[in-house]
Every structure is written in C-alpha cells, then in structure tokens.
Short mmCIF file of C-alpha atoms in Angstrom, two decimals:
data_model
loop_
_atom_site.label_atom_id
_atom_site.label_comp_id
_atom_site.label_asym_id
_atom_site.label_seq_id
_atom_site.Cartn_x
_atom_site.Cartn_y
_atom_site.Cartn_z
CA MET A 2 66.25 -27.80 125.83
CA GLN A 3 64.84 -31.23 126.42
CA LYS A 4 66.73 -34.20 124.69
CA ILE A 5 64.30 -37.39 124.58
CA GLU A 6 65.98 -40.36 123.06
CA THR A 7 63.84 -42.38 120.82
CA THR A 8 64.56 -45.26 118.07
CA LEU A 9 63.86 -45.44 113.95
CA ASN A 10 61.71 -48.11 115.19
CA ALA A 11 59.69 -46.41 117.74
CA LEU A 12 60.21 -42.93 115.80
CA LEU A 13 56.84 -42.65 114.35
CA GLU A 14 54.63 -43.85 117.56
CA ASP A 15 56.43 -41.40 119.76
CA LEU A 16 55.95 -38.81 117.93
CA GLY A 17 52.21 -39.41 117.28
CA ALA A 18 51.95 -39.43 121.05
CA PHE A 19 53.75 -36.47 121.74
CA TYR A 20 52.83 -33.94 118.79
CA ASP A 21 49.59 -31.95 119.10
CA PRO A 22 49.55 -29.61 116.60
CA LYS A 23 48.13 -27.00 118.22
CA ALA A 24 50.33 -26.77 120.97
CA TRP A 25 53.69 -27.64 119.35
CA HIS A 26 55.54 -25.82 116.78
CA PHE A 27 57.45 -28.18 114.38
CA LEU A 28 60.73 -26.63 113.81
CA THR A 29 63.15 -28.84 111.84
CA VAL A 30 64.73 -32.08 111.05
CA ASN A 31 68.09 -32.16 111.85
CA GLY A 32 71.37 -34.64 111.35
CA ILE A 33 74.78 -34.69 112.84
CA ASP A 34 77.57 -36.85 111.64
CA LEU A 35 78.80 -38.33 115.04
CA GLY A 36 81.56 -39.96 113.28
CA GLU A 37 82.58 -44.03 112.59
CA GLY A 38 79.11 -44.11 110.36
CA LYS A 39 76.90 -42.90 112.67
CA ILE A 40 74.59 -39.98 112.35
CA GLU A 41 72.34 -38.53 115.15
CA LEU A 42 68.89 -37.54 113.67
CA GLN A 43 66.90 -35.08 115.45
CA TRP A 44 63.05 -33.79 115.18
CA ILE A 45 62.80 -30.52 117.23
CA PHE A 46 59.86 -28.75 118.72
CA SER A 47 59.09 -25.67 120.50
CA ARG A 48 55.87 -24.94 122.12
CA TYR A 49 53.81 -21.85 121.00
CA GLY A 50 53.59 -19.05 124.16
CA ALA A 51 55.83 -20.60 126.69
CA LYS A 52 59.51 -19.25 127.07
CA ASN A 53 62.35 -21.41 126.14
CA ASP A 54 60.08 -24.26 125.85
CA VAL A 55 61.90 -26.66 123.19
CA VAL A 56 62.19 -30.54 122.81
CA VAL A 57 64.34 -32.49 120.96
CA TYR A 58 63.61 -36.43 120.12
CA TYR A 59 66.82 -37.79 118.47
CA ALA A 60 67.31 -41.45 117.16
CA LEU A 61 70.64 -43.17 116.24
CA SER A 62 71.33 -44.32 112.80
CA ASP A 63 73.85 -46.06 110.37
CA TYR A 64 74.61 -44.33 107.31
CA ASP A 65 72.69 -47.08 105.26
CA THR A 66 70.09 -47.92 107.56
CA PRO A 67 66.36 -47.30 105.82
CA VAL A 68 64.80 -44.20 108.21
CA PRO A 69 61.26 -43.66 108.32
CA SER A 70 59.21 -40.87 107.77
CA VAL A 71 57.20 -38.84 109.53
CA LEU A 72 55.13 -37.24 107.48
CA PRO A 73 52.21 -39.44 108.62
CA VAL A 74 52.56 -37.29 112.14
CA ILE A 75 54.10 -33.98 110.37
CA PRO A 76 52.81 -33.18 107.04
CA SER A 77 55.03 -30.24 106.82
CA ALA A 78 58.34 -31.92 107.62
CA PHE A 79 58.75 -33.26 103.76
CA LEU A 80 61.50 -30.38 102.82
CA GLY A 81 63.45 -30.98 106.23
CA GLU A 82 63.37 -35.14 105.06
CA ARG A 83 64.55 -34.12 101.65
CA GLU A 84 67.52 -31.86 102.97
CA ILE A 85 68.29 -34.99 105.29
CA VAL A 86 68.46 -36.99 101.99
CA ASP A 87 70.93 -34.58 100.02
CA MET A 88 73.22 -33.71 103.19
CA PHE A 89 73.90 -37.04 104.46
CA GLY A 90 72.70 -39.46 102.13
CA LEU A 91 70.52 -41.21 103.94
CA ASN A 92 67.53 -43.27 102.39
CA VAL A 93 64.30 -41.63 104.11
CA GLU A 94 61.23 -43.36 103.10
CA GLY A 95 59.62 -41.67 100.34
CA ALA A 96 62.29 -38.55 100.18
CA ALA A 97 63.87 -37.65 96.74
CA ALA A 98 67.28 -36.44 96.19
CA GLY A 99 67.77 -33.53 94.52
CA LEU A 100 66.46 -30.51 96.91
CA TYR A 101 69.46 -28.80 96.87
CA LEU A 102 71.87 -30.52 94.69
CA ASP A 103 72.49 -31.47 91.61
CA LYS A 104 73.38 -34.73 90.18
CA ASP A 105 76.96 -33.96 89.63
CA SER A 106 77.40 -32.38 93.15
CA GLN A 107 79.47 -33.52 95.77
CA PRO A 108 77.22 -36.23 97.51
CA HIS A 109 76.50 -36.05 101.19
CA PRO A 110 78.56 -32.72 102.15
CA LEU A 111 77.88 -33.24 105.73
CA ARG A 112 79.08 -36.69 106.37
CA GLY A 113 82.47 -37.40 108.09
CA ASP A 114 83.47 -39.66 104.85
CA ALA A 115 82.63 -36.83 102.42
CA MET B 17 36.35 -34.55 82.83
CA LYS B 18 38.21 -31.31 83.45
CA LYS B 19 41.30 -30.69 81.74
CA THR B 20 44.38 -29.94 84.01
CA VAL B 21 47.33 -27.95 82.41
CA GLN B 22 50.89 -27.27 84.23
CA ILE B 23 51.90 -23.68 84.40
CA PRO B 24 54.97 -23.00 85.91
CA LEU B 25 55.77 -19.37 87.84
CA GLY B 26 59.82 -18.95 88.43
CA SER B 27 62.62 -19.58 88.39
CA GLN B 28 63.03 -16.57 86.27
CA HIS B 29 60.02 -14.64 86.32
CA ILE B 30 58.87 -10.88 86.20
CA SER B 31 56.62 -10.91 89.32
CA LEU B 32 59.79 -12.86 91.39
CA LEU B 33 63.15 -11.63 92.20
CA GLU B 34 63.74 -14.65 93.90
CA PRO B 35 65.35 -17.77 92.48
CA ILE B 36 62.33 -20.27 93.21
CA ARG B 37 60.10 -22.18 90.90
CA PHE B 38 56.59 -23.30 91.39
CA LYS B 39 54.73 -26.04 89.39
CA PHE B 40 51.23 -25.12 88.99
CA GLU B 41 48.80 -27.46 88.47
CA CYS B 42 45.60 -25.76 86.90
CA GLU B 43 41.91 -26.59 85.88
CA ASN B 44 41.13 -23.36 83.83
CA GLU B 45 41.99 -20.64 86.03
CA THR B 46 42.06 -22.53 89.19
CA ILE B 47 45.57 -23.95 90.76
CA VAL B 48 44.85 -27.39 92.26
CA GLY B 49 48.39 -29.01 92.70
CA VAL B 50 51.81 -27.08 93.46
CA ASP B 51 55.40 -28.64 93.74
CA ALA B 52 57.97 -26.10 94.51
CA ASP B 53 62.06 -26.40 93.37
CA VAL B 54 64.33 -24.26 95.85
CA GLY B 55 67.49 -25.39 95.46
CA PHE B 56 69.02 -22.74 92.70
CA VAL B 57 71.40 -20.72 94.74
CA HIS B 58 72.80 -23.22 97.15
CA ARG B 59 76.11 -22.34 98.49
CA GLY B 60 77.11 -25.02 101.25
CA VAL B 61 77.29 -22.56 103.84
CA GLU B 62 76.84 -25.14 106.72
CA GLN B 63 79.52 -27.19 105.27
CA ALA B 64 81.94 -23.77 105.42
CA CYS B 65 81.22 -23.19 108.95
CA THR B 66 82.71 -26.32 109.91
CA THR B 67 85.38 -26.78 107.77
CA LYS B 68 86.52 -23.52 106.55
CA PHE B 69 86.26 -21.20 109.32
CA ASP B 70 87.17 -20.80 112.62
CA PHE B 71 84.26 -20.52 115.01
CA LYS B 72 85.03 -16.43 115.77
CA GLN B 73 84.98 -16.06 111.85
CA VAL B 74 81.41 -17.87 111.45
CA GLY B 75 79.41 -14.71 112.40
CA PHE B 76 80.75 -13.20 109.68
CA VAL B 77 80.22 -16.03 106.98
CA VAL B 78 76.44 -16.53 108.08
CA ALA B 79 75.62 -13.12 107.51
CA ARG B 80 76.28 -13.85 104.29
CA VAL B 81 73.50 -16.07 104.03
CA CYS B 82 71.13 -13.13 103.76
CA GLY B 83 71.17 -9.56 102.54
CA LEU B 84 68.36 -8.60 104.03
CA CYS B 85 68.46 -10.18 107.64
CA ALA B 86 71.88 -10.26 107.74
CA ILE B 87 71.89 -9.33 111.45
CA THR B 88 69.42 -11.62 112.58
CA HIS B 89 71.50 -14.31 111.21
CA SER B 90 75.03 -12.85 112.73
CA LEU B 91 73.34 -12.52 115.56
CA SER B 92 71.72 -15.82 115.97
CA TYR B 93 75.12 -17.79 115.72
CA THR B 94 76.85 -15.31 118.25
CA LEU B 95 74.19 -16.00 120.59
CA ALA B 96 74.61 -19.85 120.34
CA ALA B 97 78.56 -19.21 120.42
CA GLU B 98 78.31 -17.44 123.71
CA LYS B 99 76.20 -19.78 124.83
CA LEU B 100 78.71 -22.25 124.83
CA LEU B 101 81.60 -19.96 125.96
CA ASP B 102 79.55 -19.49 128.79
CA PHE B 103 79.05 -15.67 127.88
CA THR B 104 76.45 -13.24 128.92
CA PRO B 105 76.69 -9.72 127.26
CA ASN B 106 76.18 -6.63 129.27
CA ASP B 107 72.63 -4.87 129.05
CA ARG B 108 74.07 -2.41 126.87
CA ILE B 109 74.91 -4.78 124.23
CA ARG B 110 72.10 -6.52 124.13
CA TYR B 111 69.70 -3.48 123.84
CA LEU B 112 72.12 -2.38 120.85
CA ARG B 113 71.66 -5.28 119.36
CA MET B 114 68.19 -5.71 119.62
CA LEU B 115 68.08 -2.03 118.29
CA MET B 116 69.59 -3.13 114.95
CA VAL B 117 67.37 -6.05 114.87
CA GLU B 118 64.10 -4.24 114.98
CA LEU B 119 65.19 -1.64 112.47
CA ASP B 120 66.23 -4.44 110.18
CA ARG B 121 62.41 -5.79 110.89
CA ILE B 122 61.05 -2.35 109.66
CA HIS B 123 63.06 -2.00 106.60
CA SER B 124 62.49 -5.45 105.75
CA HIS B 125 58.80 -5.46 106.23
CA MET B 126 58.44 -2.24 104.05
CA LEU B 127 60.60 -3.99 101.26
CA CYS B 128 57.85 -6.49 101.19
CA LEU B 129 54.71 -4.46 101.47
CA ALA B 130 56.63 -2.58 98.22
CA HIS B 131 57.09 -5.96 96.34
CA THR B 132 52.71 -6.96 97.20
CA ALA B 133 52.03 -3.58 95.74
CA GLU B 134 54.17 -3.95 92.59
CA ASN B 135 53.25 -7.39 91.94
CA ALA B 136 49.77 -6.05 92.51
CA GLY B 137 50.15 -3.92 89.73
CA PHE B 138 50.69 -0.74 92.11
CA GLU B 139 53.88 0.56 90.59
CA ALA B 140 53.80 3.93 91.97
CA LEU B 141 53.02 2.59 95.56
CA PHE B 142 55.80 0.11 95.07
CA MET B 143 58.16 3.29 94.51
CA GLN B 144 56.71 5.35 97.30
CA ILE B 145 57.49 2.68 100.13
CA MET B 146 60.83 1.97 98.77
CA GLY B 147 61.43 5.89 98.97
CA ASP B 148 60.09 6.03 102.29
CA ARG B 149 62.07 3.07 103.37
CA GLU B 150 65.03 4.83 102.74
CA LEU B 151 64.75 6.59 106.23
CA VAL B 152 65.59 3.79 107.86
CA MET B 153 68.26 2.41 105.82
CA ASP B 154 69.94 5.88 106.56
CA ILE B 155 70.02 5.26 110.25
CA GLN B 156 71.19 1.80 109.99
CA GLU B 157 73.66 3.29 107.91
CA ALA B 158 74.87 5.27 110.21
CA ILE B 159 74.83 2.94 113.11
CA SER B 160 76.62 -0.15 111.35
CA GLY B 161 78.34 1.66 108.56
CA ASN B 162 76.63 -0.46 105.66
CA ARG B 163 72.97 -0.37 104.24
CA ILE B 164 72.82 -3.90 103.99
CA GLN B 165 75.75 -6.15 104.52
CA PHE B 166 75.92 -5.51 108.41
CA ASP B 167 78.76 -6.74 110.26
CA PHE B 168 77.70 -5.35 113.38
CA ILE B 169 77.44 -8.01 115.74
CA ALA B 170 80.82 -10.07 116.77
CA ILE B 171 81.18 -12.37 119.99
CA GLY B 172 81.62 -10.08 123.09
CA GLY B 173 79.67 -7.33 121.95
CA VAL B 174 79.09 -4.98 119.09
CA THR B 175 81.28 -3.05 116.78
CA ARG B 176 80.57 0.50 116.97
CA ASP B 177 78.78 2.62 119.68
CA LEU B 178 75.94 4.97 119.44
CA THR B 179 76.70 8.96 119.39
CA PRO B 180 75.08 11.77 120.00
CA GLU B 181 74.36 12.30 116.11
CA MET B 182 73.14 8.98 115.25
CA VAL B 183 70.46 8.97 118.36
CA THR B 184 68.98 12.49 116.95
CA LEU B 185 68.72 11.07 113.23
CA LEU B 186 67.37 7.80 114.52
CA HIS B 187 64.32 10.31 116.27
CA LYS B 188 64.06 12.53 113.05
CA ASN B 189 63.94 9.66 110.82
CA LEU B 190 61.74 7.51 113.13
CA ASP B 191 59.41 10.85 113.80
CA GLU B 192 59.08 11.01 109.86
CA LEU B 193 58.23 7.26 108.92
CA SER B 194 55.84 6.82 111.60
CA GLY B 195 53.71 9.32 109.89
CA LYS B 196 54.48 8.14 106.23
CA ILE B 197 53.29 4.46 107.80
CA ALA B 198 50.10 6.07 109.53
CA ASP B 199 49.09 6.97 105.53
CA LEU B 200 49.84 3.66 104.28
CA ILE B 201 47.85 2.07 107.24
CA GLU B 202 45.07 4.31 106.44
CA LEU B 203 45.62 3.65 102.15
CA PHE B 204 45.91 0.07 102.64
CA GLU B 205 42.29 0.04 104.99
CA SER B 206 40.21 2.19 102.48
CA ASN B 207 41.33 2.13 98.94
CA TRP B 208 39.17 0.09 97.06
CA SER B 209 41.39 -0.94 94.16
CA LEU B 210 44.08 -2.33 96.68
CA SER B 211 41.21 -4.59 98.34
CA LEU B 212 40.11 -6.16 95.02
CA LYS B 213 43.81 -7.29 95.31
CA TYR B 214 44.41 -8.22 98.90
CA ARG B 215 41.10 -8.80 100.36
CA GLY B 216 40.01 -12.64 100.93
CA ILE B 217 42.89 -13.20 98.48
CA GLY B 218 45.44 -16.33 99.09
CA ALA B 219 43.64 -17.03 102.79
CA LEU B 220 45.32 -19.27 105.54
CA SER B 221 43.37 -20.71 108.22
CA LEU B 222 44.15 -21.16 111.82
CA GLU B 223 43.70 -24.65 111.33
CA GLU B 224 46.15 -24.87 108.21
CA ALA B 225 48.81 -22.81 109.92
CA GLN B 226 49.00 -24.94 113.00
CA ILE B 227 48.99 -28.30 110.54
CA TYR B 228 51.78 -26.94 108.10
CA ASN B 229 53.46 -25.10 111.03
CA ALA B 230 53.34 -21.44 109.64
CA LEU B 231 55.48 -19.22 111.41
CA GLY B 232 56.41 -15.50 111.42
CA PRO B 233 53.69 -13.03 110.08
CA LEU B 234 52.52 -15.31 108.06
CA ALA B 235 51.24 -17.06 111.00
CA ARG B 236 49.56 -14.07 113.15
CA ALA B 237 47.79 -13.11 110.22
CA ALA B 238 46.35 -16.31 110.51
CA GLY B 239 45.63 -15.84 113.82
CA LEU B 240 48.16 -17.90 115.30
CA ALA B 241 50.00 -16.75 118.13
CA THR B 242 53.27 -17.28 117.97
CA ASP B 243 56.21 -14.87 117.95
CA VAL B 244 59.96 -16.04 119.41
CA ARG B 245 60.61 -12.36 120.23
CA VAL B 246 58.18 -13.43 123.43
CA GLU B 247 59.15 -17.22 123.60
CA THR B 248 62.66 -16.88 124.14
CA ASP B 249 64.13 -14.65 126.96
CA ASP B 250 67.35 -13.26 125.28
CA PHE B 251 66.13 -10.18 125.00
CA PRO B 252 63.98 -7.99 127.08
CA TYR B 253 61.22 -7.20 124.51
CA GLU B 254 58.27 -7.24 127.05
CA ALA B 255 60.21 -4.63 129.04
CA LEU B 256 60.26 -2.40 126.03
CA GLY B 257 56.84 -2.56 124.72
CA TYR B 258 56.46 -5.29 122.31
CA GLU B 259 52.75 -5.97 121.43
CA MET B 260 52.06 -8.90 119.30
CA MET B 261 50.21 -8.03 116.09
CA LEU B 262 47.56 -10.58 115.44
CA GLU B 263 45.04 -10.84 112.31
CA THR B 264 42.38 -13.74 111.85
CA GLY B 265 42.04 -13.56 108.08
CA GLY B 266 45.19 -14.73 106.80
CA ASP B 267 44.53 -13.02 103.51
CA ILE B 268 47.12 -11.14 101.90
CA HIS B 269 45.23 -8.03 103.62
CA ALA B 270 45.88 -9.70 106.82
CA ARG B 271 49.85 -10.35 106.55
CA ASN B 272 50.19 -6.47 105.07
CA ARG B 273 48.13 -5.41 108.21
CA VAL B 274 50.08 -7.49 110.21
CA ARG B 275 53.34 -5.93 108.83
CA LEU B 276 52.65 -2.33 108.90
CA ARG B 277 51.08 -2.71 112.33
CA GLU B 278 54.56 -4.37 113.31
CA ILE B 279 56.40 -1.89 111.72
CA MET B 280 54.58 0.66 114.16
CA ASN B 281 56.04 -1.88 117.53
CA SER B 282 59.26 -1.33 116.22
CA ILE B 283 59.80 2.19 115.67
CA ALA B 284 58.15 2.66 119.34
CA MET B 285 60.65 -0.12 120.48
CA CYS B 286 63.24 1.23 118.87
CA ARG B 287 62.52 4.91 120.49
CA ASN B 288 62.52 3.10 124.41
CA ILE B 289 65.73 0.70 123.49
CA VAL B 290 67.70 4.68 122.68
CA GLY B 291 65.79 6.14 125.28
CA ASN B 292 66.55 3.91 128.36
CA LEU B 293 70.31 2.76 127.00
CA PRO B 294 72.20 1.35 129.69
CA ALA B 295 75.63 2.49 130.41
CA GLY B 296 78.59 -0.29 129.90
CA GLU B 297 81.30 -1.54 127.52
CA ILE B 298 80.09 -2.11 123.81
CA MET B 299 83.03 -5.16 123.68
CA GLU B 300 83.90 -7.99 126.15
CA LYS B 301 86.08 -10.75 126.30
CA ALA B 302 84.54 -14.15 125.74
CA LYS B 303 87.03 -16.44 126.15
CA GLY B 304 87.33 -20.55 125.77
CA LYS B 305 86.58 -22.18 123.00
CA PRO B 306 82.82 -23.48 122.63
CA LYS B 307 81.91 -26.78 123.55
CA GLY B 308 78.97 -28.74 123.90
CA GLU B 309 75.35 -28.17 121.91
CA VAL B 310 73.14 -25.15 122.16
CA ILE B 311 69.84 -23.76 120.19
CA VAL B 312 68.82 -20.47 119.20
CA ARG B 313 65.82 -19.18 118.09
CA LEU B 314 65.44 -15.13 116.95
CA GLU B 315 62.78 -13.78 115.04
CA ALA B 316 63.58 -12.61 111.97
CA PRO B 317 61.17 -10.33 109.71
CA ARG B 318 59.99 -13.07 108.13
CA GLY B 319 59.93 -15.46 111.41
CA GLU B 320 61.47 -17.94 113.04
CA LEU B 321 65.14 -18.22 111.98
CA PHE B 322 67.04 -21.19 113.91
CA TYR B 323 70.41 -21.83 114.86
CA LEU B 324 71.76 -25.27 115.80
CA VAL B 325 75.49 -25.46 116.87
CA ARG B 326 77.65 -28.07 118.16
CA GLY B 327 81.19 -27.33 119.12
CA GLY B 328 83.77 -29.77 121.14
CA GLY B 329 86.43 -27.73 122.53
CA GLN B 330 88.15 -26.96 119.31
CA ASN B 331 88.57 -23.53 117.08
CA MET B 332 86.48 -25.88 114.48
CA LEU B 333 82.64 -26.77 115.02
CA GLU B 334 81.38 -29.55 114.37
CA ARG B 335 77.48 -28.75 113.34
CA VAL B 336 76.01 -25.54 112.44
CA ARG B 337 72.75 -26.13 111.47
CA ILE B 338 70.51 -23.25 109.79
CA LYS B 339 66.97 -23.40 109.52
CA THR B 340 65.49 -20.26 107.57
CA PRO B 341 61.78 -18.79 107.88
CA THR B 342 61.08 -18.98 104.21
CA PHE B 343 62.29 -23.09 104.66
CA SER B 344 59.97 -23.34 107.08
CA GLY B 345 57.24 -21.23 105.65
CA ILE B 346 56.97 -23.20 102.31
CA PRO B 347 54.81 -25.76 103.17
CA ALA B 348 51.98 -23.03 104.39
CA MET B 349 52.41 -21.34 100.97
CA MET B 350 52.12 -24.51 98.92
CA GLU B 351 48.79 -25.19 100.60
CA VAL B 352 47.69 -21.43 100.56
CA PHE B 353 47.90 -21.57 96.35
CA LYS B 354 45.97 -24.50 96.33
CA GLY B 355 42.26 -23.11 95.34
CA SER B 356 43.79 -19.85 94.14
CA ARG B 357 43.69 -18.38 91.12
CA TYR B 358 46.80 -18.30 89.02
CA ALA B 359 46.61 -14.55 88.40
CA ASP B 360 46.72 -13.67 91.94
CA ALA B 361 50.10 -16.01 92.73
CA PRO B 362 52.59 -13.43 91.96
CA ALA B 363 50.50 -10.98 94.88
CA ILE B 364 50.03 -14.12 97.21
CA LEU B 365 53.91 -15.10 96.97
CA ALA B 366 55.13 -11.41 97.44
CA SER B 367 52.95 -11.37 100.65
CA PHE B 368 54.44 -14.28 101.59
CA ASP B 369 58.28 -12.26 101.28
CA PRO B 370 60.51 -15.20 100.59
CA CYS B 371 63.79 -15.36 100.82
CA MET B 372 65.56 -17.74 98.61
CA SER B 373 68.92 -16.90 99.55
CA CYS B 374 68.20 -17.57 103.26
CA THR B 375 66.55 -20.92 102.08
CA ALA B 376 68.94 -22.35 100.07
CA LYS B 377 72.01 -20.81 102.20
#
C-alpha cells in the first residue's frame, strides 16, 4: 500500500493527474477520525491486473472545512461521498445527507465527539 | 414533447427480496433516469466494531454483515487483524479458508442464477437451481456446522478440520453438482425462450464498466479483466487452477455465463484444494494487539470486498472500514438501467446479485 499525501485544495488536480479509469480501479472514499477535530480522508485505488498495487491519496480535514467533491474526476464516488457526510458530518460539496441515516438518528456516529 | 413518469421499484417489491428502492424516470416503457436509496437496513456495524467489541470478537460481528458471504467478511477481517499482529497462518489453514470461500462462491452464484430465472418468469428453473444448490450447502454444513452463518474462521486459524467423511461427501456432491451445472450451461446457451429475456438485455459496455468502476461478475461479463483472486497473494489461486472467466456481451446472458463458468472453476479448485491439502495445525497462536493500518481485499461472490482496519495497540480498534461489492456496483447498475425497458428491470436487477444487507451494514 502506497500512501500519498495531498491537501483538500490540491485534491482534484492531484487525482485528475493520477486517475486513469482504464488502469486503476477506484475502491472507495474513507474517513478516519484522528481526534482533536481532525479527520483523515482517503481516496483508495487498486491497479487492474497487478499484485497488491494499492494507492491511497489522503488529506486532513477539520470537522467544518468544506470538502471538494471528486465527481468531476471519479463519477462513481457519489455514494462514498454521501456516506462520509452521514458518518462524519462533513460538508462534502454537492453530497446530500441521508444515505444511511434518518433525520432522527444519532448524527455523524463515526466522529470522535459523537 | 415526451411525457415522463416516475415509477418506483422497491423497497418492497414482488421481484425484489432486498430492501432497496429505485426511482425510475420513464418515457413510455424506457427508463431514462434512475436514483437509488440503499439505507433501509443500516445497522451501524462499523461503529460497533470500534466501540462495543474487542478486536478478537470483531470477526464474528462482521460475519453478521451478510448471511450469504459471511465467510468472506470474517476472512477479510481476520486477514487484516493477522497482518496487524504480524502473524502468517500455515498452508493448511490457508487452504481450508480458501476451500470455504470457493464453496461459498458456488452457492451464492447459484442463488443469483435462480433469482435471475425467477425474475424473468422461469419459476420451475428457479426451483430446480435452488434444489441443486442444496448439494453445496450440505458440504458447507458438514464442514462448518452451519448452512449459512458460518463461524468457521478465527484469528489464528479455523475452528474445524476436514474429516475423511467430509472429504467423501465433498467429492460425491461436487461430482453430482458439476453434471447439473453442465446441463444448466447447455440450457442457458440453447434455450430460445431464455434468450429472449437475457441476450442483449441490461448491457454494460467495457468503457462504462471502467468509468463506473464495475467489479466482480458484472465487470468480467463486460470484458473488464479484474478479479481480486489474482490481484493479491493471500491465497495460491493460480497454483490451484484458477481461471478468469471473461465475456464481452455485458448483458444478463453474459453475467449468467460468467457465473456458471466460475462455478465449474470453483468446483475444480475445491477438488484441487482437498487433493493437495498440506499437513499442519488448524489453529495457531496469534499474539499481541493490532497496531498500524492495513487494507485487505478479497473476491467475494459478488465482487471485491474491501476492509481497512486501523489499530492503536489496544484491545479496541480505531477504525474498521467495510466496503462491500454491491455498494461499489450501484453506479454501474444505475448506468445499465438507463435506456432499458421498465419491464426488464427485475431480471436486470437480479442479474446484478445485489445484497443490501452487505451494502447498508
């Protein structure tokens, strides 16, 4: 697994330069609460036909920082982005809440302050 | 100006056992737009894995994510935990785990083929396939002690060994099953009536499969050569006779063909595993507490299953991320629906083999 750091500002440019849908399979968007209001966001890819070739782009975000959507580069990421909104209460551009959670559910259950 | 109407399919629908709702926008009989709601059975498994259960118990919790591919879920987590503990199981354990996963693939593919037949109107074929499926479920029950909810895999090994009686049953039932699958292949290839429902219906092109990240049988039926079994080296698939089953049609017929051919390949691999089973213990000590971050990918019957596990050297894990095949397959499914006829939607949907229990976890 290769981890490559990026920033939310440079995210679209970095992923746009990296992602070729003929060579790479987009696995998922992931979030991990690091504590103290910080969340590590990850965009994970595997190379078709290669052994153990997984690349993780990651960026740090605060709870309230707007997160850009990667849909212009990866159209299939919309469900993952909606999941991040539900589970971590992040403000992902254009992604609606309510994929998994109802309005009366516990908000952002995977966040450290939940 | 064409008039469009909104037609729902699900969350409760006669053709759909899974709780998912599609909202189709239709022009006459043709679907022109689709939206999916997948959150009806969300159970908070990821949160429970990091707040309620010790890392040694989590493998049994995630087995409850899905009834059908419980073995793949528990194996994915177990491999992740073992990697974090720097533990490598012996070959006998690896072979026994692989055997159960391949048996699981056979029964899951047969369930999908049965549902696809049922949703295309072939009720008798549905019952025939479900009846034949009992042959593999009997083997799974004999080995694991359960027909569906297997707790066969634990950190450090597996909970039961193969006995000579189990091996005899396995060979007998797989021999019988391979004859029945050969008949089914012949039926799916040559039956004119089935062709009307399957050939050219619900087609996904190779380009769409790449753009929307299709996976598993859905991708391979569209000619996209991807299978986690050859993209990781956790198990010796190539040495035990793995063959990738690729089709180019991308339609329901191609997806059926991929699954039928994969069943035959899995039967062959199960025989090879049992015939070459190494000696050794079935359970070893895996000491320590998980520390670090690891990604594990396994080919579940429906496609790639992904686990990310992060531990901080404590009994409780910091993160268990589960990404299931159906969750990843939904964007490609939605693309296939566009341009299809509403009347074909149930058969198309069944051919994707959706699992909402996994998806909403």
